[in-house]
């Protein structure tokens, strides 16, 4: 199955049965997918400011994720839904990461 | 007018909207009187900062001890020679070029929003007006205050006003969204307060200038665990107040569940909260190298999520909501770069975003006014309904995407140049990519709403777009063009402020 067909199936999966699948919706998700990939790649390249080897490893790791898990955008959209459970989960994870990065990042850097 | 009497105008930027809010609530039901008070206040709001001299205002007249020789002489020598002599005992408002521009633009947005709101509703609800003006007062206090606890108090008032504005809208599921927003507030706000309490505990003052002084003179350990935890907690509160990830989803939802004119005001509240707290964080914790990376990191994530999630939305209010969150990222990147040009570019972008997003919400709000539909798949062919309004909306879209010669282009170009000069060319590339995608989003929105063949079953209400709404839109559009053509009127004062801050 080609990538485009796979994408269509996934989009159908997240839409209501009665809802029409327009070409505009498909192209929007495709554009968002490419934007997401390009943006993450650019951000990973920024890791060169911290450590060059870390950057290479991160980019390689990301390429593996792309090959195995594409399309990412549908997963991102599902994850960033309006569910309160997910919102509060993300908030708590963010708080934990903030404390870890700031407290231990600065003290032991 | 003496400098002292001019500085007395500084607190009026907060007091006048509060008095107006109380009057609107008090006279709720007396429609004509309420409208007159609201209009008079929004006319004065942008004018006050223009007639106010730069300076400080000490509430109660309590100047720092070091400036009050008579009182200082009566105190023990141990106090006279200590850092406490420099502390600010009063809540202090600081008014400089930054505050002047932000309060002015807030006044401009408030004028447009109140005008639109008054014209589009048959009866202006005093309680709704109360919430709008309390929000305006709260964010004005945020940008003026040099006292971080005072900022927290108004942060909470702004959050309550925003929730109230959502509750007052008649949009489906608004109660659920408002409740979620409040529940997340109960998670984030206590941490913000805890961070402030930690700082108070070690410094003995909540005045930002005093805290910076205590850190610079190593009165406290600048990298101590309490300072670091305070940084993490205050940053977390800032993320909530501004709508940065992980709070971007609820913030965009809040915008989409308010009336369009209300959403125009809410985004201005978010931008000012973002700027006020980001500047406070940078001033207090700027010596910790990770602070800049934190602001930069969350800003980048906001930009990416904002733009990509806007692409896949089908409700135009939600699209603008996500874009508004994404645009905050540009501001954060400018501030995090830490250079005078970067900070000025970030602040310039903040001012532009307030104007552009307000114009977009009000502009697309006319579609909702005429059709009661916000799903772009159900709309189309509305260019014929009102071609002049569609041109203004298109102009706003171009401004947000950074099309020359509009104001968004100027600030984004400045940010791109700053990031390259600061040694982060990747950020410049990212900004270009996301600006192009923002343009794509507008092309899609504009095509779906205005250009494609009109669906047969669109229910168009037989109401003319009020002239006041058109006037408000034209006013904001003129601001976009004028700032785009003459950016120096805004950039020069911001550069002066940025140099002073750095």
Coordinates of C-alpha atoms in Angstrom, one line a residue:
Chain A
X1 CA 0.0 0.0 0.0
X2 CA 1.4 3.4 -1.0
X3 CA 1.9 6.2 1.5
X4 CA -1.0 8.3 0.2
X5 CA -3.5 5.4 0.5
X6 CA -2.2 4.6 4.0
X7 CA -2.7 8.3 4.9
X8 CA -6.2 8.3 3.5
X9 CA -7.1 5.2 5.5
X10 CA -5.8 6.9 8.7
X11 CA -7.7 10.1 8.1
X12 CA -10.9 8.1 7.5
X13 CA -10.2 6.5 10.8
X14 CA -10.3 9.7 12.7
X15 CA -13.3 11.2 10.9
X16 CA -17.0 10.5 11.4
X17 CA -18.4 7.9 9.0
X18 CA -20.9 10.4 7.6
X19 CA -18.3 13.1 7.2
X20 CA -17.0 13.7 3.6
X21 CA -13.3 13.3 3.1
X22 CA -12.3 16.3 1.1
X23 CA -9.1 16.8 -0.9
X24 CA -8.6 19.9 1.2
X25 CA -8.5 17.9 4.4
X26 CA -6.0 15.4 3.0
X27 CA -3.7 18.0 1.6
X28 CA -3.9 20.0 4.9
X29 CA -2.7 16.9 6.8
X30 CA 0.0 16.2 4.3
X31 CA 1.2 19.8 4.5
X32 CA 1.1 19.7 8.3
X33 CA 3.0 16.4 8.2
X34 CA 5.8 17.8 6.0
X35 CA 5.9 21.0 8.1
X36 CA 6.2 19.0 11.3
X37 CA 9.1 16.9 9.9
X38 CA 11.0 19.8 8.5
X39 CA 10.5 21.8 11.8
X40 CA 11.7 18.9 14.0
X41 CA 14.7 18.4 11.8
X42 CA 15.7 22.0 12.0
X43 CA 15.3 21.9 15.8
X44 CA 17.5 18.8 16.0
X45 CA 20.2 20.5 13.9
X46 CA 20.1 23.3 16.5
X47 CA 21.5 20.7 19.0
X48 CA 24.9 21.4 17.4
X49 CA 25.1 24.4 19.8
X50 CA 25.2 21.9 22.6
X51 CA 27.0 19.0 21.2
X52 CA 27.8 17.9 17.6
X53 CA 27.6 14.1 18.4
X54 CA 24.3 14.6 20.2
X55 CA 23.0 16.3 17.1
X56 CA 24.1 13.5 14.8
X57 CA 22.6 10.8 17.1
X58 CA 19.3 12.7 17.4
X59 CA 18.9 13.2 13.7
X60 CA 19.7 9.6 13.0
X61 CA 17.2 8.5 15.7
X62 CA 14.6 10.8 14.2
X63 CA 15.1 9.4 10.7
X64 CA 14.4 5.9 12.2
X65 CA 11.2 7.3 13.8
X66 CA 10.1 8.8 10.5
X67 CA 10.7 5.6 8.6
X68 CA 8.8 3.5 11.2
X69 CA 6.1 5.8 12.4
X70 CA 5.0 8.1 9.6
X71 CA 2.5 9.8 9.3
X72 CA 3.1 11.6 12.6
X73 CA 0.6 14.4 12.2
X74 CA -2.5 12.2 12.8
X75 CA -0.9 10.9 16.0
X76 CA 0.0 14.5 17.1
X77 CA -3.6 15.7 16.3
X78 CA -5.0 12.8 18.4
X79 CA -2.6 13.5 21.2
X80 CA -3.3 17.3 21.2
X81 CA -7.1 16.8 21.5
X82 CA -9.4 18.7 23.8
X83 CA -9.6 15.8 26.3
X84 CA -9.0 17.2 29.8
X85 CA -7.2 14.0 30.8
X86 CA -4.6 14.6 28.1
X87 CA -4.3 18.3 28.8
X88 CA -3.7 17.7 32.5
X89 CA -1.3 14.8 31.8
X90 CA 0.8 17.0 29.5
X91 CA 0.8 19.8 32.0
X92 CA 2.1 17.6 34.8
X93 CA 4.7 16.1 32.5
X94 CA 5.8 19.6 31.5
X95 CA 6.1 20.6 35.1
X96 CA 8.1 17.6 36.0
X97 CA 10.4 18.1 33.0
X98 CA 10.8 21.8 33.9
X99 CA 11.9 21.0 37.4
X100 CA 14.3 18.2 36.3
X101 CA 15.9 20.4 33.5
X102 CA 16.2 23.5 35.6
X103 CA 17.1 22.0 39.0
X104 CA 19.4 19.1 38.0
X105 CA 20.4 20.6 34.6
X106 CA 22.0 23.7 36.2
X107 CA 23.3 22.1 39.4
X108 CA 25.1 19.2 37.7
X109 CA 25.9 20.7 34.3
Chain B
X1 CA 2.7 69.9 34.0
X2 CA 5.4 68.7 36.4
X3 CA 7.0 65.3 36.2
X4 CA 5.4 64.4 39.6
X5 CA 1.9 65.3 38.5
X6 CA 2.4 63.5 35.2
X7 CA 3.5 60.3 36.9
X8 CA 0.2 60.4 38.8
X9 CA -1.4 59.4 35.5
X10 CA 0.4 56.0 35.6
X11 CA -2.0 54.3 38.0
X12 CA -4.9 55.7 36.1
X13 CA -4.2 53.2 33.3
X14 CA -5.4 50.6 35.8
X15 CA -7.8 52.6 37.9
X16 CA -10.0 53.9 35.1
X17 CA -10.9 50.5 33.5
X18 CA -11.6 49.2 37.0
X19 CA -13.9 52.1 37.8
X20 CA -15.6 51.6 34.4
X21 CA -16.0 47.9 35.1
X22 CA -17.6 48.5 38.4
X23 CA -20.0 51.1 36.9
X24 CA -21.0 48.8 34.1
X25 CA -21.8 46.1 36.6
X26 CA -23.6 48.5 38.9
X27 CA -25.8 50.0 36.1
X28 CA -26.3 46.7 34.3
X29 CA -29.7 46.9 32.5
X30 CA -29.5 50.6 31.8
X31 CA -28.5 50.0 28.3
X32 CA -27.9 53.6 27.1
X33 CA -25.9 54.7 30.2
X34 CA -23.8 51.5 30.1
X35 CA -22.9 52.1 26.4
X36 CA -22.0 55.7 27.0
X37 CA -19.6 54.8 29.9
X38 CA -18.0 52.0 27.9
X39 CA -17.4 54.3 24.8
X40 CA -16.0 57.2 26.9
X41 CA -13.6 54.8 28.7
X42 CA -12.3 53.1 25.5
X43 CA -11.7 56.5 23.9
X44 CA -9.6 57.6 26.9
X45 CA -7.7 54.3 27.3
X46 CA -5.3 54.7 24.3
X47 CA -4.9 58.4 25.1
X48 CA -3.7 58.2 28.7
X49 CA -0.3 56.6 27.9
X50 CA 0.3 59.3 25.2
X51 CA 0.0 62.1 27.8
X52 CA 2.0 60.3 30.6
X53 CA 5.6 61.1 31.3
X54 CA 8.1 58.3 31.7
X55 CA 8.9 57.5 35.4
X56 CA 7.9 55.5 38.5
X57 CA 4.8 55.6 40.7
X58 CA 5.1 54.5 44.3
X59 CA 1.7 53.7 45.7
X60 CA 1.2 55.5 49.0
X61 CA 4.2 57.6 48.2
X62 CA 6.5 55.2 50.0
X63 CA 9.8 55.8 48.2
X64 CA 12.8 53.5 48.9
X65 CA 14.6 54.3 52.2
X66 CA 17.7 55.5 50.3
X67 CA 15.6 58.3 48.8
X68 CA 14.1 59.3 52.1
X69 CA 17.1 60.6 54.1
X70 CA 15.0 61.9 57.0
X71 CA 13.5 58.5 57.7
X72 CA 16.7 56.6 57.0
X73 CA 18.6 58.7 59.5
X74 CA 16.2 57.6 62.3
X75 CA 16.9 53.9 61.6
X76 CA 19.7 51.8 63.1
X77 CA 23.1 51.9 61.3
X78 CA 22.8 48.2 60.5
X79 CA 19.8 49.0 58.3
X80 CA 21.2 52.2 56.8
X81 CA 24.2 50.2 55.4
X82 CA 22.3 47.1 54.4
X83 CA 20.7 46.2 51.1
X84 CA 17.3 46.8 52.7
X85 CA 17.9 50.6 52.4
X86 CA 17.6 50.2 48.6
X87 CA 14.4 48.1 48.7
X88 CA 11.1 49.5 47.5
X89 CA 8.5 49.3 50.3
X90 CA 5.6 50.4 48.0
X91 CA 4.0 48.6 45.0
X92 CA 5.8 50.3 42.2
X93 CA 4.6 51.0 38.7
X94 CA 7.2 51.6 36.0
X95 CA 6.3 53.5 32.9
X96 CA 8.7 53.6 30.0
X97 CA 8.6 53.4 26.2
X98 CA 7.6 49.7 26.4
X99 CA 4.6 50.3 28.7
X100 CA 3.6 53.3 26.6
X101 CA 3.4 51.3 23.4
X102 CA 1.7 48.2 25.0
X103 CA -0.9 50.2 26.9
X104 CA -1.6 52.3 23.8
X105 CA -2.0 49.2 21.5
X106 CA -4.1 47.5 24.2
X107 CA -6.3 50.6 24.2
X108 CA -6.6 50.5 20.5
X109 CA -7.6 46.8 20.5
X110 CA -10.0 47.5 23.4
X111 CA -11.6 50.4 21.4
X112 CA -12.1 48.2 18.4
X113 CA -13.5 45.3 20.4
X114 CA -15.9 47.4 22.5
X115 CA -17.1 49.2 19.4
X116 CA -17.7 45.9 17.6
X117 CA -19.3 44.3 20.7
X118 CA -21.7 47.3 21.2
X119 CA -22.7 47.4 17.6
X120 CA -23.3 43.6 17.1
X121 CA -25.4 43.0 20.1
X122 CA -28.8 44.5 20.5
X123 CA -28.4 45.0 24.2
X124 CA -25.0 45.5 25.8
X125 CA -24.6 43.3 28.9
X126 CA -23.1 45.3 31.8
X127 CA -21.7 42.1 33.3
X128 CA -19.9 41.2 30.1
X129 CA -18.5 44.8 29.9
X130 CA -17.4 44.4 33.5
X131 CA -15.4 41.3 32.6
X132 CA -13.8 43.0 29.5
X133 CA -12.7 46.1 31.5
X134 CA -11.5 44.1 34.5
X135 CA -9.3 42.1 32.0
X136 CA -8.0 45.3 30.5
X137 CA -7.2 46.7 33.9
X138 CA -5.5 43.4 34.9
X139 CA -3.1 43.2 31.9
X140 CA -2.4 46.9 32.1
X141 CA -1.3 46.3 35.7
X142 CA 0.8 43.3 34.6
X143 CA 2.8 45.3 32.1
X144 CA 3.2 48.3 34.5
X145 CA 4.0 46.6 37.7
X146 CA 7.5 46.1 39.0
X147 CA 6.2 44.0 41.9
X148 CA 5.9 40.2 41.1
X149 CA 3.3 39.5 43.7
X150 CA 1.1 42.3 42.4
X151 CA 1.6 40.8 39.0
X152 CA 0.4 37.4 40.3
X153 CA -2.8 39.0 41.8
X154 CA -3.6 40.6 38.4
X155 CA -2.6 37.4 36.6
X156 CA -5.4 35.7 38.6
X157 CA -7.9 38.5 37.9
X158 CA -7.1 38.3 34.1
X159 CA -7.6 34.5 34.2
X160 CA -11.0 34.9 35.9
X161 CA -12.0 37.7 33.4
X162 CA -11.0 35.4 30.5
X163 CA -13.1 32.6 31.9
X164 CA -16.0 34.9 32.4
X165 CA -15.8 36.2 28.8
X166 CA -16.0 32.6 27.6
X167 CA -18.9 31.8 29.9
X168 CA -20.8 34.9 28.7
X169 CA -20.6 33.9 25.1
X170 CA -23.6 31.9 23.7
X171 CA -21.4 29.4 21.9
X172 CA -22.1 25.6 22.3
X173 CA -19.9 23.9 25.0
X174 CA -18.5 27.2 26.2
X175 CA -19.2 26.1 29.9
X176 CA -17.1 23.0 29.5
X177 CA -14.2 24.9 28.0
X178 CA -14.3 27.6 30.7
X179 CA -14.4 24.9 33.4
X180 CA -11.4 23.1 31.9
X181 CA -9.5 26.4 31.7
X182 CA -10.2 27.1 35.4
X183 CA -9.2 23.6 36.4
X184 CA -5.9 24.0 34.6
X185 CA -5.5 27.3 36.3
X186 CA -5.8 25.6 39.7
X187 CA -2.9 23.5 38.7
X188 CA -0.6 26.2 37.3
X189 CA -1.4 29.3 39.4
X190 CA -0.4 27.8 42.8
X191 CA 3.0 26.9 41.4
X192 CA 3.4 30.5 40.2
X193 CA 2.6 31.7 43.6
X194 CA 4.9 29.1 45.2
X195 CA 7.8 30.3 43.0
X196 CA 7.1 33.9 44.1
X197 CA 6.9 32.8 47.7
X198 CA 10.3 31.1 47.4
X199 CA 11.8 34.3 46.1
X200 CA 10.2 36.3 48.8
X201 CA 11.5 33.9 51.4
X202 CA 15.2 34.3 50.4
X203 CA 15.2 37.9 49.2
X204 CA 12.7 39.6 51.6
X205 CA 11.2 41.6 48.8
X206 CA 8.8 41.0 45.9
X207 CA 9.9 44.0 43.9
X208 CA 11.7 42.8 40.8
X209 CA 14.4 45.5 40.9
X210 CA 15.1 44.6 44.5
X211 CA 15.3 40.9 43.6
X212 CA 17.8 41.7 40.8
X213 CA 19.8 43.8 43.2
X214 CA 19.9 41.0 45.8
X215 CA 21.1 38.6 43.1
X216 CA 23.7 40.9 41.6
X217 CA 25.2 41.7 45.0
X218 CA 25.2 38.0 45.8
X219 CA 23.0 38.7 48.8
X220 CA 21.5 35.3 48.0
X221 CA 23.1 32.3 46.2
X222 CA 22.2 33.1 42.5
X223 CA 22.3 29.4 41.6
X224 CA 20.9 28.1 44.9
X225 CA 18.2 25.3 44.8
X226 CA 15.5 27.7 46.0
X227 CA 16.3 30.1 43.1
X228 CA 16.2 27.3 40.6
X229 CA 12.9 25.9 41.9
X230 CA 11.5 29.4 41.8
X231 CA 12.5 29.7 38.1
X232 CA 10.8 26.3 37.3
X233 CA 7.6 27.2 39.1
X234 CA 7.3 30.8 37.8
X235 CA 8.0 29.5 34.2
X236 CA 5.2 27.0 34.6
X237 CA 2.8 29.7 35.6
X238 CA 3.9 31.8 32.7
X239 CA 3.2 28.9 30.3
X240 CA -0.3 28.8 31.5
X241 CA -0.9 32.5 31.4
X242 CA 0.4 32.9 27.9
X243 CA -1.0 29.7 26.4
X244 CA 2.3 28.2 25.5
X245 CA 2.6 24.3 25.4
X246 CA 1.3 22.3 27.2
X247 CA -1.5 24.9 27.5
X248 CA -1.8 25.7 23.8
X249 CA -4.7 23.4 23.3
X250 CA -6.9 24.9 26.0
X251 CA -5.9 28.4 25.1
X252 CA -6.9 28.0 21.4
X253 CA -10.1 26.3 22.6
X254 CA -10.8 29.3 24.8
X255 CA -10.5 31.7 21.9
X256 CA -12.8 29.6 19.8
X257 CA -15.5 29.5 22.5
X258 CA -15.6 33.2 23.0
X259 CA -17.5 35.6 20.8
X260 CA -15.1 36.8 18.0
X261 CA -14.8 40.3 19.5
X262 CA -14.2 38.8 22.9
X263 CA -11.5 36.5 21.4
X264 CA -9.8 39.5 19.9
X265 CA -9.5 40.9 23.4
X266 CA -8.5 37.6 25.0
X267 CA -5.5 37.2 22.6
X268 CA -4.3 40.7 23.6
X269 CA -4.5 39.6 27.2
X270 CA -2.4 36.5 26.5
X271 CA 0.2 38.5 24.6
X272 CA 0.6 41.1 27.4
X273 CA 0.8 38.3 30.0
X274 CA 3.4 36.6 27.9
X275 CA 5.5 39.7 27.6
X276 CA 5.2 40.9 31.2
X277 CA 6.1 37.6 32.8
X278 CA 8.8 36.7 30.2
X279 CA 10.5 40.1 30.9
X280 CA 10.2 39.5 34.7
X281 CA 11.7 36.0 34.3
X282 CA 14.6 37.3 32.1
X283 CA 15.3 40.1 34.6
X284 CA 15.3 37.9 37.7
X285 CA 16.8 34.7 36.3
X286 CA 18.7 36.0 33.3
X287 CA 22.0 35.1 35.0
X288 CA 21.0 31.4 34.8
X289 CA 22.0 30.4 31.3
X290 CA 19.2 27.8 31.0
X291 CA 16.6 30.5 31.3
X292 CA 17.1 31.7 27.7
X293 CA 17.0 28.1 26.4
X294 CA 13.8 27.4 28.3
X295 CA 12.0 30.4 26.8
X296 CA 13.4 29.5 23.4
X297 CA 12.5 25.8 23.7
X298 CA 8.8 26.5 24.7
X299 CA 8.6 29.2 22.0
X300 CA 9.8 26.8 19.3
X301 CA 7.3 24.1 20.3
X302 CA 4.5 26.7 20.4
X303 CA 5.4 27.8 16.8
X304 CA 5.5 24.3 15.5
X305 CA 2.3 23.1 17.2
X306 CA 0.5 26.3 16.6
X307 CA 1.0 26.3 12.8
X308 CA 0.7 22.5 12.2
X309 CA -2.4 22.1 14.3
X310 CA -4.0 25.2 12.7
X311 CA -3.6 23.5 9.3
X312 CA -5.7 20.6 10.3
X313 CA -8.6 22.5 12.0
X314 CA -11.9 23.0 10.3
X315 CA -13.4 25.7 12.5
X316 CA -12.0 29.1 11.5
X317 CA -12.0 30.4 15.0
X318 CA -9.9 27.5 16.1
X319 CA -7.5 28.1 13.2
X320 CA -6.9 31.6 14.3
X321 CA -6.7 30.4 17.9
X322 CA -3.9 28.0 17.1
X323 CA -2.2 30.6 14.9
X324 CA -2.3 33.1 17.7
X325 CA -0.6 30.6 20.0
X326 CA 2.0 29.9 17.3
X327 CA 2.8 33.6 16.8
X328 CA 3.6 33.9 20.5
X329 CA 6.6 31.7 19.7
X330 CA 8.1 34.4 17.5
X331 CA 7.9 36.8 20.5
X332 CA 9.6 34.3 22.8
X333 CA 12.4 33.6 20.4
X334 CA 13.2 37.3 20.1
X335 CA 13.3 37.7 23.9
X336 CA 15.3 34.6 24.3
X337 CA 18.0 35.7 21.9
X338 CA 19.0 38.2 24.5
X339 CA 20.4 40.8 22.0
X340 CA 19.0 44.3 21.9
X341 CA 17.7 43.8 18.3
X342 CA 16.3 40.4 19.2
X343 CA 14.4 41.7 22.3
X344 CA 13.2 44.7 20.4
X345 CA 12.1 42.4 17.5
X346 CA 10.2 40.2 19.9
X347 CA 8.4 43.1 21.5
X348 CA 7.7 44.6 18.1
X349 CA 6.2 41.2 17.0
X350 CA 4.1 41.2 20.2
X351 CA 2.6 44.6 19.4
X352 CA 1.9 43.5 15.8
X353 CA 0.3 40.3 16.9
X354 CA -2.1 42.1 19.2
X355 CA -3.3 44.2 16.3
X356 CA -3.3 41.6 13.5
X357 CA -5.0 38.8 15.5
X358 CA -7.6 41.2 16.8
X359 CA -8.3 42.2 13.2
X360 CA -8.6 38.6 12.1
X361 CA -11.0 37.7 14.9
X362 CA -13.2 40.7 14.2
X363 CA -13.0 40.2 10.5
X364 CA -13.8 36.5 10.5
X365 CA -16.4 37.3 13.2
X366 CA -18.4 39.0 10.4
X367 CA -18.8 35.6 8.7
X368 CA -20.2 34.2 12.0
X369 CA -22.5 37.3 12.3
X370 CA -23.9 36.7 8.8
X371 CA -24.1 32.9 8.7
X372 CA -23.8 31.6 12.3
X373 CA -21.4 29.0 10.8
X374 CA -17.7 28.6 11.7
X375 CA -16.9 25.3 9.9
X376 CA -15.0 26.2 6.8
X377 CA -16.3 23.1 5.0
X378 CA -19.9 24.5 5.2
X379 CA -19.0 27.9 3.9
X380 CA -18.1 29.4 0.5
X381 CA -18.8 32.1 -2.0
X382 CA -19.1 34.9 0.6
X383 CA -16.9 37.3 -1.4
X384 CA -20.1 38.6 -3.1
X385 CA -21.7 39.3 0.3
X386 CA -19.2 41.9 1.3
X387 CA -16.1 42.2 -0.9
X388 CA -14.7 45.2 1.0
X389 CA -14.5 43.3 4.3
X390 CA -12.9 40.3 2.6
X391 CA -10.1 42.6 1.4
X392 CA -9.5 43.8 4.9
X393 CA -9.5 40.2 6.2
X394 CA -7.0 39.2 3.4
X395 CA -4.8 42.1 4.4
X396 CA -4.8 40.8 8.0
X397 CA -3.9 37.3 6.8
X398 CA -1.0 38.7 4.8
X399 CA 0.2 40.7 7.8
X400 CA 0.2 37.6 10.0
X401 CA 2.1 35.6 7.3
X402 CA 4.7 38.3 7.0
X403 CA 3.9 39.7 3.5
X404 CA 5.6 43.0 2.8
X405 CA 5.2 45.9 3.4
X406 CA 2.8 45.1 6.3
X407 CA 3.8 45.2 10.0
X408 CA 4.1 41.5 10.4
X409 CA 6.7 41.4 7.7
X410 CA 8.8 44.1 9.5
X411 CA 8.9 42.3 12.8
X412 CA 9.5 38.9 11.4
X413 CA 12.3 40.2 9.2
X414 CA 13.8 41.8 12.3
X415 CA 13.6 38.5 14.2
X416 CA 15.1 36.5 11.4
X417 CA 18.0 39.0 11.1
X418 CA 18.5 38.9 14.9
X419 CA 18.6 35.1 15.0
X420 CA 21.2 34.9 12.3
X421 CA 23.3 37.7 13.9
X422 CA 23.0 35.8 17.3
X423 CA 24.4 32.7 15.7
X424 CA 21.2 30.8 15.3
X425 CA 20.5 30.7 11.5
X426 CA 18.4 27.6 12.0
X427 CA 15.8 29.7 13.8
X428 CA 15.7 32.1 10.9
X429 CA 15.0 29.1 8.5
X430 CA 12.3 27.8 10.9
X431 CA 10.6 31.2 11.0
X432 CA 10.7 31.4 7.2
X433 CA 9.2 27.9 6.8
X434 CA 6.4 28.5 9.3
X435 CA 5.6 31.9 7.8
X436 CA 5.1 30.2 4.4
X437 CA 2.9 27.6 6.0
X438 CA 0.9 30.4 7.7
X439 CA 0.4 31.9 4.3
X440 CA -0.8 28.6 3.0
X441 CA -3.3 28.4 5.9
X442 CA -4.7 31.8 4.9
X443 CA -5.0 30.9 1.3
X444 CA -7.0 27.8 2.4
X445 CA -9.2 29.8 4.7
X446 CA -9.8 32.5 2.2
X447 CA -10.6 30.1 -0.6
X448 CA -12.9 28.0 1.5
X449 CA -14.8 31.0 3.0
X450 CA -14.8 33.5 0.2
X451 CA -13.8 32.1 -3.2
X452 CA -15.1 28.6 -3.8
X453 CA -18.6 28.1 -5.1
X454 CA -21.3 29.0 -2.6
X455 CA -23.0 25.9 -1.1
X456 CA -26.8 26.0 -1.7
X457 CA -27.8 25.6 1.9
X458 CA -25.9 28.5 3.6
X459 CA -28.3 30.3 5.9
X460 CA -27.4 34.0 5.5
X461 CA -28.9 36.3 8.1
X462 CA -30.5 39.4 6.7
X463 CA -28.4 41.8 8.8
X464 CA -26.0 44.3 7.6
X465 CA -22.5 44.3 9.0
X466 CA -22.6 47.3 11.5
X467 CA -20.7 50.4 10.4
X468 CA -18.9 50.4 13.8
X469 CA -17.5 46.9 13.1
X470 CA -16.2 48.1 9.7
X471 CA -14.7 51.2 11.3
X472 CA -13.0 49.1 13.9
X473 CA -11.5 46.8 11.2
X474 CA -10.4 49.7 9.1
X475 CA -8.7 51.3 12.1
X476 CA -6.7 48.1 12.8
X477 CA -5.9 47.6 9.2
X478 CA -4.6 51.2 9.0
X479 CA -2.4 50.4 12.0
X480 CA -1.0 47.4 10.2
X481 CA -0.2 49.5 7.1
X482 CA 1.2 52.5 8.9
X483 CA 3.5 50.4 11.2
X484 CA 4.6 48.4 8.2
X485 CA 5.5 51.6 6.2
X486 CA 7.0 53.5 9.1
X487 CA 8.3 50.8 11.5
X488 CA 10.7 53.3 13.2
X489 CA 7.9 54.9 15.2
X490 CA 7.6 51.7 17.2
X491 CA 11.0 50.1 16.7
X492 CA 13.2 53.0 18.0
X493 CA 11.5 53.2 21.4
X494 CA 11.6 49.5 21.7
X495 CA 15.3 49.4 20.9
X496 CA 16.0 52.0 23.5
X497 CA 14.1 49.9 26.1
X498 CA 15.9 46.8 25.0
X499 CA 19.4 48.4 25.3
X500 CA 18.4 49.7 28.8
X501 CA 17.2 46.2 29.8
X502 CA 20.3 44.3 28.6

